[in-house]
Coordinates of C-alpha atoms and ligand atoms in Angstrom, one line a residue:
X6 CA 102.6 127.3 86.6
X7 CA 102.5 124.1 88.2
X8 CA 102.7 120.7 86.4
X9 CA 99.8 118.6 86.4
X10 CA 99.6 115.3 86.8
X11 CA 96.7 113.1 86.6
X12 CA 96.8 109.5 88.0
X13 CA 93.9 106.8 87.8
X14 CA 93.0 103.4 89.5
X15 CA 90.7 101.1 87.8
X16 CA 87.4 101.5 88.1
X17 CA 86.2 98.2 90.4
X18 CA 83.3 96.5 88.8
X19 CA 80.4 96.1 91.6
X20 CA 80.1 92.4 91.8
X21 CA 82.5 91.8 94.9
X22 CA 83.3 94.0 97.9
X23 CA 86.9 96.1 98.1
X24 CA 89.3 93.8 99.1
X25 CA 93.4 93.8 99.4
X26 CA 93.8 93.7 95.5
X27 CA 91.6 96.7 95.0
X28 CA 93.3 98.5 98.2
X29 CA 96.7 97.8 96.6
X30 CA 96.2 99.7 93.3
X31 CA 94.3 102.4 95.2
X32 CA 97.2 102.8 97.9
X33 CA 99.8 102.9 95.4
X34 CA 98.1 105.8 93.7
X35 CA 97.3 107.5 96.5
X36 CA 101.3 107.5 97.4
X37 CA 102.1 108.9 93.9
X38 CA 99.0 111.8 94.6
X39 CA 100.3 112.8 97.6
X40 CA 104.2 112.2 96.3
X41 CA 103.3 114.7 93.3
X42 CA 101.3 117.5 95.6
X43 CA 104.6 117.3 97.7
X44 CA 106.2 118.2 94.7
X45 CA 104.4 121.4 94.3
X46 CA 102.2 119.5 90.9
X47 CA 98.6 120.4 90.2
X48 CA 97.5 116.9 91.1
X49 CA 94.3 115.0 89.7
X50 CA 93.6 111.5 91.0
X51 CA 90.5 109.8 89.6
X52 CA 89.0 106.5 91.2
X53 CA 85.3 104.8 91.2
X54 CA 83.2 102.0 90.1
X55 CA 82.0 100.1 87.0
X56 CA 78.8 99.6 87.7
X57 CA 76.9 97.9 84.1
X58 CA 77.1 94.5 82.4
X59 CA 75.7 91.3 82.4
X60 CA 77.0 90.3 85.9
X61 CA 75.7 93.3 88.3
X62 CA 72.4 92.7 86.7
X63 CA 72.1 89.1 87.2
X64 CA 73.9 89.7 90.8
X65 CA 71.1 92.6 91.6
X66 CA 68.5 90.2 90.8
X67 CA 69.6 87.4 92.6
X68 CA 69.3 89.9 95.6
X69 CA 65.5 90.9 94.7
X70 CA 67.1 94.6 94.3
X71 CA 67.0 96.6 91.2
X72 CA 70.4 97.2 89.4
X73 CA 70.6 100.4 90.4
X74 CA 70.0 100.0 94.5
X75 CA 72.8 97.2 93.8
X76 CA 75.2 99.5 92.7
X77 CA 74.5 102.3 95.3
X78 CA 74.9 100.0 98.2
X79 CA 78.1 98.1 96.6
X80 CA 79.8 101.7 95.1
X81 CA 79.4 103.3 98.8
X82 CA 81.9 100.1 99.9
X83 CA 84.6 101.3 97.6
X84 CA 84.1 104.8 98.7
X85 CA 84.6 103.6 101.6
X86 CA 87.7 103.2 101.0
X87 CA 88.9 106.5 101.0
X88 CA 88.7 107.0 104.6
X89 CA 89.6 104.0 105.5
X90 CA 92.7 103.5 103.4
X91 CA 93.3 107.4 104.2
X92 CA 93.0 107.8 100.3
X93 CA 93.1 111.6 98.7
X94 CA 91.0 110.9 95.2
X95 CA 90.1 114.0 93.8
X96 CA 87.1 112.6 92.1
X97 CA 85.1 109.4 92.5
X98 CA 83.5 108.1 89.8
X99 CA 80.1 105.9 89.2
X100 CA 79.5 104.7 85.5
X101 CA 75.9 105.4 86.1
X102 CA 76.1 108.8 86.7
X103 CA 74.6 111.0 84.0
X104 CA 77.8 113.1 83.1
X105 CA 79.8 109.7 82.9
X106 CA 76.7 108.7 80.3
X107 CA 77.1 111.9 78.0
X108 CA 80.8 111.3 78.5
X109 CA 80.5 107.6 76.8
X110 CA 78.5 108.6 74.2
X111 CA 79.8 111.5 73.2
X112 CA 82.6 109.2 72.4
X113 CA 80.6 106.5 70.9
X114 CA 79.7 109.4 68.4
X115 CA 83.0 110.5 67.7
X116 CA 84.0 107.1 66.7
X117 CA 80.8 106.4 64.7
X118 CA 80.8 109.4 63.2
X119 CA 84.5 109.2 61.7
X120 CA 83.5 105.9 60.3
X121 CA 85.3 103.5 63.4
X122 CA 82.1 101.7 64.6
X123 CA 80.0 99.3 61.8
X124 CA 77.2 96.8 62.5
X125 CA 78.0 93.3 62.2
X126 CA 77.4 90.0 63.8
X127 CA 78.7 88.4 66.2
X128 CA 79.4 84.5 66.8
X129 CA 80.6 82.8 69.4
X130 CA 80.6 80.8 72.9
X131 CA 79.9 83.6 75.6
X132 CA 80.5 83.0 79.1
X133 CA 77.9 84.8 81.2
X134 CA 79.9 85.2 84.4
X135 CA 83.1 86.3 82.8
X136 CA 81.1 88.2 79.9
X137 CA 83.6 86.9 77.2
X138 CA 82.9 85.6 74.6
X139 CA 85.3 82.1 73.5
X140 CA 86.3 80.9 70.0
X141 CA 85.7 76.7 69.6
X142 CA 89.6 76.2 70.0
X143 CA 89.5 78.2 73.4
X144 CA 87.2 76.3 75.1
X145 CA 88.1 73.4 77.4
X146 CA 86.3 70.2 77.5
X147 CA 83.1 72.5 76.6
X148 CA 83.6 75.1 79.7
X149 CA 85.6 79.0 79.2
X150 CA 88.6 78.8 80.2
X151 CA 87.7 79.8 83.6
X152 CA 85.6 76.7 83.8
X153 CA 82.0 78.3 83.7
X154 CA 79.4 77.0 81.1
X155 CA 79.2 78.7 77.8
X156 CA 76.1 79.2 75.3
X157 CA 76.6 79.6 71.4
X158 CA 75.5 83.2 70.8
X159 CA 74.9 85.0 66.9
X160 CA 73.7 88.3 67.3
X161 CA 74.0 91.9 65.8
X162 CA 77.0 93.5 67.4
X163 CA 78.7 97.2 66.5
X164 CA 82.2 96.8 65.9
X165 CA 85.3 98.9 66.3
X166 CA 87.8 99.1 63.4
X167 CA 90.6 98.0 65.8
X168 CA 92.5 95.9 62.9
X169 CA 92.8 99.6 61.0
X170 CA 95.0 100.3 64.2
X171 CA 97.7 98.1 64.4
X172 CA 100.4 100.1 62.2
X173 CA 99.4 103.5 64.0
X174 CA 99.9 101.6 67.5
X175 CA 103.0 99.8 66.7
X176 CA 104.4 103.3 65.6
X177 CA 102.8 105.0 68.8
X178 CA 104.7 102.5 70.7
X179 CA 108.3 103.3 69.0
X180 CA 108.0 106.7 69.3
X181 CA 107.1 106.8 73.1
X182 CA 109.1 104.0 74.8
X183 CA 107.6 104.4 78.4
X184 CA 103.9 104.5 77.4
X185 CA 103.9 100.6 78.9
X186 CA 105.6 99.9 81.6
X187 CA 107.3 97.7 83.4
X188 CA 109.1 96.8 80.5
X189 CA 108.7 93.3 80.3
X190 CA 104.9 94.1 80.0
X191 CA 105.7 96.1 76.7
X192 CA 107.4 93.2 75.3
X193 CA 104.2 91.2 75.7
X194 CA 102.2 93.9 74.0
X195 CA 104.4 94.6 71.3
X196 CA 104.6 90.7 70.2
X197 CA 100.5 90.4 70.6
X198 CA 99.7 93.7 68.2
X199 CA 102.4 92.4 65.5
X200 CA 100.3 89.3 65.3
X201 CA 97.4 91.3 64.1
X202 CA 94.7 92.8 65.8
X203 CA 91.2 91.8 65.2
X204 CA 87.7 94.2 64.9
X205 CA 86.5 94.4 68.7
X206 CA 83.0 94.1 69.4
X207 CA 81.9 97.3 71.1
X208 CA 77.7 96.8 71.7
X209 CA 75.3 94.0 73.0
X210 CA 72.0 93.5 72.3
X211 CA 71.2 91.2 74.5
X212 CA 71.6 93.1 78.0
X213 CA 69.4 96.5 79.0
X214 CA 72.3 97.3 82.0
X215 CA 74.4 99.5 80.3
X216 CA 74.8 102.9 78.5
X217 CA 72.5 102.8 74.9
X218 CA 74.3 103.2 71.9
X219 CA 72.9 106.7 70.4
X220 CA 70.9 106.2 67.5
X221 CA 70.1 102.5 68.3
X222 CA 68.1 101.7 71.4
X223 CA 68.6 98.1 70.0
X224 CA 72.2 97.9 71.7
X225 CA 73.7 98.7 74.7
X226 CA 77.3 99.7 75.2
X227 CA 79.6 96.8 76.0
X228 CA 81.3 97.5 79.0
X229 CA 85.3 98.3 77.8
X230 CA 84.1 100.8 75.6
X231 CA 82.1 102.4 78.7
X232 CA 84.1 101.6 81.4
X233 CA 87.3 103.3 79.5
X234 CA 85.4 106.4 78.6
X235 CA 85.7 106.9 82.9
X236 CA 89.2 108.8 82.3
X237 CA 87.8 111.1 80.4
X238 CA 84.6 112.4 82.1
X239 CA 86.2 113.2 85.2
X240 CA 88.1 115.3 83.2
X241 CA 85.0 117.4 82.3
X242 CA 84.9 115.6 78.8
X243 CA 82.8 116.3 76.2
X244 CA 81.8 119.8 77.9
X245 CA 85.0 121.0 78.0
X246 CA 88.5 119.9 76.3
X247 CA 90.4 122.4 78.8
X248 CA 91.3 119.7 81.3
X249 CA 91.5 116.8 78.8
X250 CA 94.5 119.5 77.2
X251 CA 96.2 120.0 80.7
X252 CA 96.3 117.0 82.6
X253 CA 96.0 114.1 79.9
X254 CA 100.0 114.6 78.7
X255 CA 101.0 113.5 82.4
X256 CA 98.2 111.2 83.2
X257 CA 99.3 107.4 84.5
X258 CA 97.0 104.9 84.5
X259 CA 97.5 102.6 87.1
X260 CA 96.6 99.2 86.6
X261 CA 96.3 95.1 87.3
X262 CA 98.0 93.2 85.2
X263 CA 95.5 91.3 83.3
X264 CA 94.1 94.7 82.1
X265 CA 97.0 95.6 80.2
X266 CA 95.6 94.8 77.1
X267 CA 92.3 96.9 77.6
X268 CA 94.4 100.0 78.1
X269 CA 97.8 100.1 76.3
X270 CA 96.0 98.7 72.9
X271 CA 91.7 99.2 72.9
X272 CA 92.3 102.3 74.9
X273 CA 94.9 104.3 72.6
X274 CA 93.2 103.2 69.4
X275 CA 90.0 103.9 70.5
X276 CA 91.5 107.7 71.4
X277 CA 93.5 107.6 67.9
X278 CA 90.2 106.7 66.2
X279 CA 88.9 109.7 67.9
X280 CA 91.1 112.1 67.4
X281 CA 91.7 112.7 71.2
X282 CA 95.2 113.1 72.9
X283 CA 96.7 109.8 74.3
X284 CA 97.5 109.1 78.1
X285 CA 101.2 109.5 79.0
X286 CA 101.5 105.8 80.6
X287 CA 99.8 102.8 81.4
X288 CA 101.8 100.9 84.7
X289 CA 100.5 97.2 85.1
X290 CA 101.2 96.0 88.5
X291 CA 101.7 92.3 89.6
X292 CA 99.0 90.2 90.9
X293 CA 98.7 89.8 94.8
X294 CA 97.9 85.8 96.1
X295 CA 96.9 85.2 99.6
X296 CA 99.7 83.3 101.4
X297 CA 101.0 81.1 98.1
X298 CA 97.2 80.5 97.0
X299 CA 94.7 82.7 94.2
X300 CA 92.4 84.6 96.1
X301 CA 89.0 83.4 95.9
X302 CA 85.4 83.5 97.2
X303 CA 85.3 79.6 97.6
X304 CA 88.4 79.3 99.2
X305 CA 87.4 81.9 101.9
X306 CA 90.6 83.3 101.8
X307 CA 89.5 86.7 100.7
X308 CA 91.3 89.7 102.7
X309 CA 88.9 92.5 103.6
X310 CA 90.8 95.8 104.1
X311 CA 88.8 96.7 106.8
X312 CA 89.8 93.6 109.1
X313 CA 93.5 94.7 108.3
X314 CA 93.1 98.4 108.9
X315 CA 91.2 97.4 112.5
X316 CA 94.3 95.1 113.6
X317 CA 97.3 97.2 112.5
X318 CA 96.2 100.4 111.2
X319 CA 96.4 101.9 107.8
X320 CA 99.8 102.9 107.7
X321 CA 101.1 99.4 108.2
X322 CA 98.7 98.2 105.9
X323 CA 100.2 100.9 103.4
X324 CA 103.8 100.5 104.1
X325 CA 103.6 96.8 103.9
X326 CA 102.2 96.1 100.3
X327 CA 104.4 98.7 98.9
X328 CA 107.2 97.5 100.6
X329 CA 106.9 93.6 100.7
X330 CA 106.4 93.4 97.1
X331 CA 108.4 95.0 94.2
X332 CA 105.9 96.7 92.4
X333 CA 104.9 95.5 89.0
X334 CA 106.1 91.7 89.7
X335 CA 103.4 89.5 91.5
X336 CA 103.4 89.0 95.2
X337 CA 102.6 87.3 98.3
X338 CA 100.1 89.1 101.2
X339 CA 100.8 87.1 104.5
X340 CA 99.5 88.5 107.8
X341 CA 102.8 87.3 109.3
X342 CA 105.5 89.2 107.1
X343 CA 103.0 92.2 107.5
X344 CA 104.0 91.5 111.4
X345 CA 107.7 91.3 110.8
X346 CA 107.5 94.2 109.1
X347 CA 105.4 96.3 111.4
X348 CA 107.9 95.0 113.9
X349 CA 111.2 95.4 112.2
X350 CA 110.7 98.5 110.1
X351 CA 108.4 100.7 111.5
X352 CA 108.2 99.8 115.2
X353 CA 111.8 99.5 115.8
X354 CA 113.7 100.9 113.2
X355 CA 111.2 104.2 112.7
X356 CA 109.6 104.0 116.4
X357 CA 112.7 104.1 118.3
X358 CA 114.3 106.4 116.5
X359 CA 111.9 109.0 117.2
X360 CA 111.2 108.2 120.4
X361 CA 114.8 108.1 121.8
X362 CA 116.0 111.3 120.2
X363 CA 112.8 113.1 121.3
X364 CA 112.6 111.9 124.8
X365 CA 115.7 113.0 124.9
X366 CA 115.0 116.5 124.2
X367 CA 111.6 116.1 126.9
X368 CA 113.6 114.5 129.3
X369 CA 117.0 117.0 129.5
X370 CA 115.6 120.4 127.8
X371 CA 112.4 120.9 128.8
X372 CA 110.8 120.3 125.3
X373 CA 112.9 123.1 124.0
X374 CA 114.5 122.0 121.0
X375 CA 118.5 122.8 121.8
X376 CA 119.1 124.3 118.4
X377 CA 122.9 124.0 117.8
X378 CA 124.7 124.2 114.8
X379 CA 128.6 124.1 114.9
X380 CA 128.4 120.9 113.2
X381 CA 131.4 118.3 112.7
X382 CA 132.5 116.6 109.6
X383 CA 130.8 112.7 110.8
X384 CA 127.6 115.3 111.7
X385 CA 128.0 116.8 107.6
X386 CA 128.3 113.4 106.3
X387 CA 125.6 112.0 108.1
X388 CA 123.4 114.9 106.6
X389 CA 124.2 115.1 103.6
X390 CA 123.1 112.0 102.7
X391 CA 119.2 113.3 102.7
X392 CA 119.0 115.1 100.0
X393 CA 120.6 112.4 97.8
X394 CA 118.2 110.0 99.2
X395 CA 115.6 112.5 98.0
X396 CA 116.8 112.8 94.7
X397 CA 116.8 108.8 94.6
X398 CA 113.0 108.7 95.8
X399 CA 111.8 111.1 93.2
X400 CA 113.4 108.9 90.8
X401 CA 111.8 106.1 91.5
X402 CA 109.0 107.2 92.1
X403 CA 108.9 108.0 88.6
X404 CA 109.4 104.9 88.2
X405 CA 106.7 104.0 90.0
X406 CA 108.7 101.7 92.1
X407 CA 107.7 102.0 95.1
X408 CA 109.5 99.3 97.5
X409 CA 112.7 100.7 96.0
X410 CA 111.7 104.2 96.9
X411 CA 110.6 102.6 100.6
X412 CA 114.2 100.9 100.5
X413 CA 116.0 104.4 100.0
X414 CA 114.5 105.8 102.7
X415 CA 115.1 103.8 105.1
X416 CA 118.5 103.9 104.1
X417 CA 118.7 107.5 106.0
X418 CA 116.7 105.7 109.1
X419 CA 119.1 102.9 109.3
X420 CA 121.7 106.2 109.0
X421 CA 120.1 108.0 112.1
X422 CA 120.1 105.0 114.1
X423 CA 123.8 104.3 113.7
X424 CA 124.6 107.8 114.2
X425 CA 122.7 107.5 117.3
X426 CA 124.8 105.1 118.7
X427 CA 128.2 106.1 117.5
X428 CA 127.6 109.5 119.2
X429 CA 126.1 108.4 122.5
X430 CA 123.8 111.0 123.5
X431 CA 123.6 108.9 126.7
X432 CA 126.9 109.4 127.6
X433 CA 127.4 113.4 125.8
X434 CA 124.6 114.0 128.9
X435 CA 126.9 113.3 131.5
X436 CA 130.3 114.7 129.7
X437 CA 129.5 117.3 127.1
X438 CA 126.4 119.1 127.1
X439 CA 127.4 121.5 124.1
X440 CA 128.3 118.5 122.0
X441 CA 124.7 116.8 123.4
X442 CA 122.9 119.7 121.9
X443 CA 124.4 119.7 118.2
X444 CA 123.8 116.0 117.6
X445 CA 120.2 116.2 119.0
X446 CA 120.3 118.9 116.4
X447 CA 121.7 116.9 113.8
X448 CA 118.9 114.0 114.6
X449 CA 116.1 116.1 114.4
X450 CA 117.3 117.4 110.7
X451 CA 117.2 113.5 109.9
X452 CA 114.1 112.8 111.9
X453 CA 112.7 116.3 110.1
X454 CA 113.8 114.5 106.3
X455 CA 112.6 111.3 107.0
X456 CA 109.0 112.8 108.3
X457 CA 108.6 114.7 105.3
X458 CA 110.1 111.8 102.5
X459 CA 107.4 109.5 104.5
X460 CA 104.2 111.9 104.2
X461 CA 103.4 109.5 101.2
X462 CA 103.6 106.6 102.4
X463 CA 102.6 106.6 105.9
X464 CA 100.8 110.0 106.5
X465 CA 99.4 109.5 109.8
X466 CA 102.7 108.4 111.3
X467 CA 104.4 110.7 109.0
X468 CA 102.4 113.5 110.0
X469 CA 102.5 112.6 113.7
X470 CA 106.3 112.9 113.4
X471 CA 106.3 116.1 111.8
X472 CA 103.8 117.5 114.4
X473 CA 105.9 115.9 117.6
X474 CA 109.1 118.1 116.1
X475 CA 106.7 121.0 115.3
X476 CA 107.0 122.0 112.1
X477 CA 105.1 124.2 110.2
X478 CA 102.6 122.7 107.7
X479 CA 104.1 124.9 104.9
X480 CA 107.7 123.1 105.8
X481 CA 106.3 119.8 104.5
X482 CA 106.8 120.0 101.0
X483 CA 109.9 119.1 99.6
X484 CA 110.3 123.1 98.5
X485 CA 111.8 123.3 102.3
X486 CA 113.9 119.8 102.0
X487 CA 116.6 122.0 102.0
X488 CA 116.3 124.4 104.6
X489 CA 117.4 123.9 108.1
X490 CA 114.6 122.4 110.2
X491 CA 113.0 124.9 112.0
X492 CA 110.6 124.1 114.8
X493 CA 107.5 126.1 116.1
X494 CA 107.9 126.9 119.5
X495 CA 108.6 123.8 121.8
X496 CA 107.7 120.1 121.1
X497 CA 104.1 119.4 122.1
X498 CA 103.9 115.6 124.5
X499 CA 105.2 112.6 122.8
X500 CA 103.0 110.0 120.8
X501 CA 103.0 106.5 120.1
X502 CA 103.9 106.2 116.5
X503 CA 103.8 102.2 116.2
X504 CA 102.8 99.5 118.7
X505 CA 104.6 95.8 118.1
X506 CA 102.2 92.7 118.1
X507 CA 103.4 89.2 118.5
X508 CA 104.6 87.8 115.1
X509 CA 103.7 84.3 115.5
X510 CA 99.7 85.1 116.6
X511 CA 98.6 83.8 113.1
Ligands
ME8_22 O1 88.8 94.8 85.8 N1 96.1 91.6 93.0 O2 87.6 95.7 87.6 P1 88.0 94.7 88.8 C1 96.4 92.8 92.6 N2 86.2 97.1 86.0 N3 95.4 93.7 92.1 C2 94.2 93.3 92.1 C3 93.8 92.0 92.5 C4 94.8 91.1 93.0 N4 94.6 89.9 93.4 N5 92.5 91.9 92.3 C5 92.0 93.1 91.9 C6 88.0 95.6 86.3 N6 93.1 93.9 91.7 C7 87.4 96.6 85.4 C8 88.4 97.7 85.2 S1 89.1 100.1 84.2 C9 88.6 101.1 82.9 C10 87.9 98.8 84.3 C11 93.0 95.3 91.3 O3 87.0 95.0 89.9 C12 93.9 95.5 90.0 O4 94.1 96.9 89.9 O5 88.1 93.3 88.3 C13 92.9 95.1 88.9 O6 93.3 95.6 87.6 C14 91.6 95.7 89.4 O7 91.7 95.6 90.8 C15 90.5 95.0 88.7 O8 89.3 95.4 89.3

């Protein structure tokens, strides 16, 4: 049977459009849905909206719209997404749909019902925008640490037993090492639950824009609680625990950063308290500025994906933040290293590569590939170097390190394009034509590799590739890595894979 493997984004609250920090989680789990299909896995990949709280309701109202045409019109932006980004989510999910409602109650329940949720009150200065609430010694000069204005709140609040957790957690942690990762994030965990964990208020009274609390119409949920509870409804939960048992073991939970506390601590408690299965990982990612600076509404410096997507396509887009950035540290997004590496990488290191070999092949045989295979040592050592790249990918992959997985493959491209001009193909047409046709052969079982190692990453240009040397769609799984290429009838008419712009344009 196949494995599964189950991979989540966050799900983006509806007060801001999709922009390049919610496309950067989304692509990066898109290349690990796609990397684990190529595997042969039983893939699940789960993305969506949060759509209650304080701040969609004030933002709804400020519009004149009710909350609910406010989410529908912001939620369909995200979606957007999908095409656009050329994302593969399985599932898309809407905290205000009904089944993710039953879903978040039917763990509310769980928890109340074993005795983890109590009614208490709750004290403190509550910042409306962020919808934290601040202790006195938190606050500067009066304002949240964010700067907004604060009001002193008392109210009747549910509470979660998180302070019973902090033993079961700590020992959760030692017994599975990779739960958090990067590392250095696990550090930072460890140190913050062996200072003590405090109840965590799970209910307000105060807002109507949320899930009710069953049994108490008093209270909605607060939005962690609900917003959590996401993982589990696309997986059929409470209805049915037969997907919750098969794809939860291998389920990552992809991440921003300053989430890591929500998941790898409220989120496995909240399960322990439960009695449910934990996740297999939580990966925190870094946090992406905008050339040096915070991105930010009032410094207009916020990158729409779309504008990106419309001036260098979605592969570059793709390629470029997994690349550019070692994944899990923060990192820049400038327009103009996304030239240089359009430029460098994939238009002249990836673009001529193809293009030479295979105009080659249209130019001097027709479009019939010359399939010859009496192959020399150099031609052996040049080959063999794929399937350790492979093996090298996968691993990083599980990683999830993406720019290190980019880096390996291009290692083979790098590879072709020296053996390319060591052999001289441009001279082998004039001198040797049976030597011409085994090293045409020999780059189109590295052109054939690298297609099928970049289907992940870049799956138009990917694709394209694959398609110009005609292989079968079956032969693009990394079941066939191994097998001689094998092309489908003659090569169909050549395609632009990448066009260069001018690097110093912005
Ligand atoms: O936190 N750099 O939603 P959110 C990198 N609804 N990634 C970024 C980013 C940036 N500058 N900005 C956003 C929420 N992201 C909750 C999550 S999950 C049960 C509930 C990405 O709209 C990153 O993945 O604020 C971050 O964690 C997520 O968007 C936050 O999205």
């Amino acid at each position: 049977m196949a494995t599964s493997f189950y991979i989540t984004t966050p799900i983006y609250y509806v007060n801001a459009r999709p922009h390049i920090g919610s496309a950067y989680t989304s692509i990066a789990a898109d290349v690990l849905a796609r990397f684990k299909r190529q595997e042969g896995c039983d893939v699940k990949f789960l993305t969506g909206t949060d759509e209650h709280g304080q701040k969609v309701a004030q933002s709804a109202e400020r519009l004149g719209k009710t909350p609910q045409t406010f989410c529908d019109e912001v939620s369909a932006h995200f979606r957007a997404l999908t095409p656009l980004l050329n994302l593969t989510p399985t599932d898309f999910i809407r905290t205000t749909e009904a089944r993710h409602k039953k879903a978040a109650q039917a763990l509310w329940t769980l928890l109340y019902d074993r005795g983890q949720i109590y009614l208490g009150i709750y004290a403190g200065w509550y910042d409306v925008r962020e919808e934290a609430f601040y202790r006195e010694e938190e606050l500067i000069k009066g304002k949240s640490p964010s700067g907004n204005s604060v009001e002193w709140i008392e109210e009747f609040s549910y509470f979660f037993k998180l302070s019973a957790w902090q033993q079961p957690l700590l020992e959760f942690y030692k017994n599975n090492p990779n739960f958090i990762a990067p590392d250095y994030r696990r550090n930072e965990i460890l140190r913050f639950v062996e200072s003590g964990l405090k109840d965590l208020s799970v209910s307000r009274s105060r807002l109507t824009w949320g899930i009710p609390v069953p049994n108490d119409g008093k209270h909605v949920m607060y939005v962690w609680i609900d917003a959590l509870a996401n993982y589990l409804t696309s997986l059929g939960f409470p209805d049915s625990l037969r997907e919750l048992k098969q794809f939860w073991p291998n389920c990552v939970h992809l991440v921003g950063k300053e989430i890591t506390r929500f998941h790898t601590i409220y989120w496995p408690a909240l399960l322990m308290a439960a009695d449910l299965p934990l996740p297999r990982q939580v990966f925190a990612h870094g946090w992406l500025t905008v050339e040096g600076q915070k991105m930010s509404k009032s410094l207009g410096n916020v990158i729409d994906p779309h504008d990106l997507v419309c001036a260098y396509g979605a592969d570059a887009v793709r390629y470029f933040l997994l690349r550019e950035i070692s994944f899990g540290e923060d990192g820049d997004f400038s327009e103009r290293a996304l030239r240089r590496r359009l430029n460098a990488d994939l238009a002249n290191d990836l673009g001529n590569l193809v293009q030479r070999v295979l105009s080659f092949i249209h130019k001097y045989f027709a479009a019939q590939v010359p399939l010859r295979r009496d192959f020399s040592k150099e031609d052996q050592d040049f080959l063999k170097i794929f399937p350790q790249i492979l093996n090298r990918v996968q691993k990083y992959i599980d990683q999830v390190f993406f720019h290190r997985a980019l880096e390996t493959i291009w290692e083979g491209i790098v590879a072709a394009n020296r053996y390319v001009d060591q052999q001289k193909p441009w001279l082998l047409v004039k001198s040797d034509k049976a030597r011409l046709e085994v090293v045409l052969t020999v780059l189109l079982e590295g052109i054939y590799r690298i297609g099928v190692l970049l289907r992940s990453f870049i799956p138009i240009s990917a694709e394209t590739i694959l398609n110009m040397i005609a292989v079968a769609p079956e032969a693009r799984d990394f079941s066939y890595f191994y097998t001689p290429y094998t092309p489908v009838g003659g090569l169909p008419p050549l395609d632009i894979l990448f066009t260069k712009v001018q690097e110093n344009a912005c």
